[in-house]
Amino acid sequence: MLLSPWVLCDRYLMEGGTESLPLPASEARIPREGQQCPTGKTLGFGRSISSRTILGETQEEEDEILPRKDYESLDYDRCINDPYLEVLETMDNKKGRKYEAVKWMMVFAIGVCTGLVGLFVDFFARLFTQLKFGVVQASVEECSQKGCLALSLLELLGFNLTFVFFASLLVLIEPVAAGSGIPEIKCYLNGVKVPGIVRLRTLLCKVFGVLFSVAGGLFVGKEGPMIHSGAVVGAGLPQFQSISLRKIQFNFPYFRSDRDKRDFVSAGAAAGVAAAFGAPIGGTLFSLEEGSSFWNQGLTWRVLFCSMSATFTLNFFRSGIQFGSWGSFQLPGLLNFGEFKCSDSDKKCHLWTAMDLGFFIAMGVIGGLLGATFNCLNKRLAKYRMRNVHPKPKLVRVLESLLVTLVTTVVVFVASMVLGECRQVTSAAQVGNDSIPLQVTSEDVNSSIKTFFCPNETYNDMATLFFNPQESAILQLFHQDSTFSPVTLALFFVLYFSLACWTYGISVPSGLFVPSLLCGAAFGRLVANVLKSYIGLGHIYSGTFALIGAAAFLGGVVRMTISLTVILIESTNEITYGLPIMITLMVAKWTGDFFNKGIYDIHVGLRGVPLLEWETEVEMDKLRASDIMEPNLTYVYPHTRIQSLVSILRTTVHHAFPVVTENRGNEREFMKGNQLISNNIKFKKSSILTRAGEQRRRSQSMKSYPSSELRNMCDEHVTSEEPGEKEDLLQQMLERRYTPYPNLYPDQSPSEDWTMEERFRPLTFHGLILRSQLVTLLVRGVCYSESQSSASQPRLSYAEMAEDYPRYPDIHDLDLTLLNPRMIVDVTPYMNPAPFTVSPNTHVSQVFNLFRTMGLRHLPVVNAVGEIVGVITRHNLTHEFLQARLRQHYQTL
């Protein structure tokens, strides 16, 4: 319920200008940046501190991104109004079972489609990568003898720059497709609507963009974007409509609410994780840990079923396409870690022992430090891009992506040629789980080793890591023994760490899971080589240390614990790794949290998204709901004229309005300071001026339309009446039980002789109505005339109210000539008559838990006698806002 500083030109000028020019209702539109007010002043967003706060720009003194107030919240609370109750009355057991059956069918379809999306990305990424490496490998082997390696480098540059150019162009079409998409999906499941995040166009740009990014040789993964892709499938498939395909319309009346859409997005995100790693349980836990704020048993079953559907769909088709054995289910996910086992000839070998736990804890600490360093550097790069790249023409973003590709390609080629060691091929070298010697053939593009720049019977260990798909390089680090020197691993780690940090954040679809796993696997393998070669611990299994190093670095970057533990266990198919992986991830998270947040939380903060954490700090309980609520209310009456509704909707950006009546019966008791309602006195005194301003805005925008809602300007002084006759408050409330919504007709207009208290009576709260509901009522002509009863007003069904979901008409697109301003709208059948409310004295921790766990959008603050004194929204519960109010609280003390 916070007023936005760009709602009206006069609001803007009151903050930063010297004059005010009110706009009539027909012209009061929300100005955009760069537009001019009728006064000639140009609107800008960097003019005041409040504007910078709202837009999430940087504070000069703290260099901190603050939450923006232009992000909309999703409403997961059911609006149990008359249309909804009519649906429930017609709902019998048969229809209920049909509804549940349709929901399960949708969940299954989401899983299958997500698996097919993963299959498409994997197939074409492999195809393009094989084409590129086939041409380049043949050129390198030929030019190594003829001395034309520059030509091989140009060929590699040509492939990579072309692929990345296409990926960047797709991001220009839909900017939300950049990055992994996990921060945006995390925000969506937290209750924040990020524009364009679940659109069909975003899915297409993401899918095609990520396969071009991977084929272009960038240090990115396709597993992160799979989570975003699954979420988009979950959001769009049950709707049977898309803004990109406007002409295709299906009469599908189900799942037309934020609540249902949130559940399907949760299922889609989990299916994306399951398809990426072959980990359906890990996907379910990921959706629970990283996203959804509200969870129940039924949702758990549906999400797990969706994850299983995605895993086995992808497994079925990949196994059939690659091995020709349809139905064998040999490839559960896009990333497969293989089977960890010791050689049969080595009887002393163990995957890990209790003595190794000390090394694992140390690796967790180092992984947390490395992850914190990675996040710190990437945050600085992201801020630099926000200041110096994003404000410039979009072509600059494409050029940046091409520059990163150019540098990455040159570094990979030169490092393989200069820094790699030529090592002898031995029978101990193994590919994956196979116990056969490596066979070096120039024809096999997918060979696990590369002979670049090396003589016969030797291979280049640096080129083996750089000139293979990242998934193959991870398998080599996990399962090959004695194939990489410590110097090569150290150099590879430094180069890969630096380039991956630079790459994440450019304008291409990119994931971070696989680069982090590969970087961490090199670190773990380096530790194993040092322990074997210099300390003499020959019994350790190098693959285990590579896996623990991958977990340590990935945990230090993303700071996930429960879901990441299960994902890695399912990917390795080795339950004995559960304890060391869990300990390593916990230590890495604790170490990294000491310095900064996880990479996804950092990028959420850089976007200024008002994300709500799991709980508040203990010291926040020093604040009450009255300390953080917004007292400046814009309200509507149960029976309001169209002219008033149009004025309110066109001159504010609020998304919900309290439905109130002015309490005349309790006026005397209110002014006498009765103990029961004493809490309301200070709120009334503090809000007199704001309510006067609210009435003045309405008067200025509707002064040509006298109506019952208009109030005259009044003095600032509050006078009190002499104590009069006492009345029983409870009896008054009981008497008003059957007439809670008095009509406001012209004969009840205020008198000029009314006192301050008569003009601003306490507002009795009756319910909450959304902007979308009001606009729908106006568009469909739901109203009645003064000469008629409110019963003659047309009634809308639940399906008609939700028909335009999720893109309701805008009030500015409404043709006012079709509306009679004197007509009256009865909003009581369509409002939410019983939303969640809190008392002004409720502690902040209780307010926070209620708001977050129930997925609320607005939380009215109502005193002991049912009078609304304020509203709490998501922005009133952000960490930055609570910290500011806590500082004010200490100052008052």
PDB file of C-alpha atoms in Angstrom, residues 16 32 81 91 131 256 341 381 403 477 602 618 701 776 834 853 892:
ATOM      1  CA  GLY A  16      11.921  17.410  -5.881  1.00  0.00           C
ATOM      2  CA  ARG A  32       7.626   7.211 -17.341  1.00  0.00           C
ATOM      3  CA  ASN A  81     -15.728 -14.212  -2.132  1.00  0.00           C
ATOM      4  CA  MET A  91     -18.578 -28.825  -6.416  1.00  0.00           C
ATOM      5  CA  LEU A 131      31.136 -30.749 -35.287  1.00  0.00           C
ATOM      6  CA  ARG A 256      -6.523 -19.570 -13.013  1.00  0.00           C
ATOM      7  CA  LYS A 341      34.708 -48.105  -7.370  1.00  0.00           C
ATOM      8  CA  LEU A 381      31.913  -7.473 -12.138  1.00  0.00           C
ATOM      9  CA  LEU A 403      35.119 -10.371 -26.135  1.00  0.00           C
ATOM     10  CA  LEU A 477      38.882 -36.000 -13.009  1.00  0.00           C
ATOM     11  CA  ILE A 602      23.840 -11.818  -4.492  1.00  0.00           C
ATOM     12  CA  VAL A 618      15.909 -11.941  16.940  1.00  0.00           C
ATOM     13  CA  SER A 701      -9.285  14.886  -9.630  1.00  0.00           C
ATOM     14  CA  THR A 776     -12.711  -6.304 -14.325  1.00  0.00           C
ATOM     15  CA  ALA A 834     -11.918 -12.356   5.669  1.00  0.00           C
ATOM     16  CA  THR A 853       4.409 -18.989   5.159  1.00  0.00           C
ATOM     17  CA  THR A 892      13.384   7.350  19.782  1.00  0.00           C
TER      18      THR A 892
END
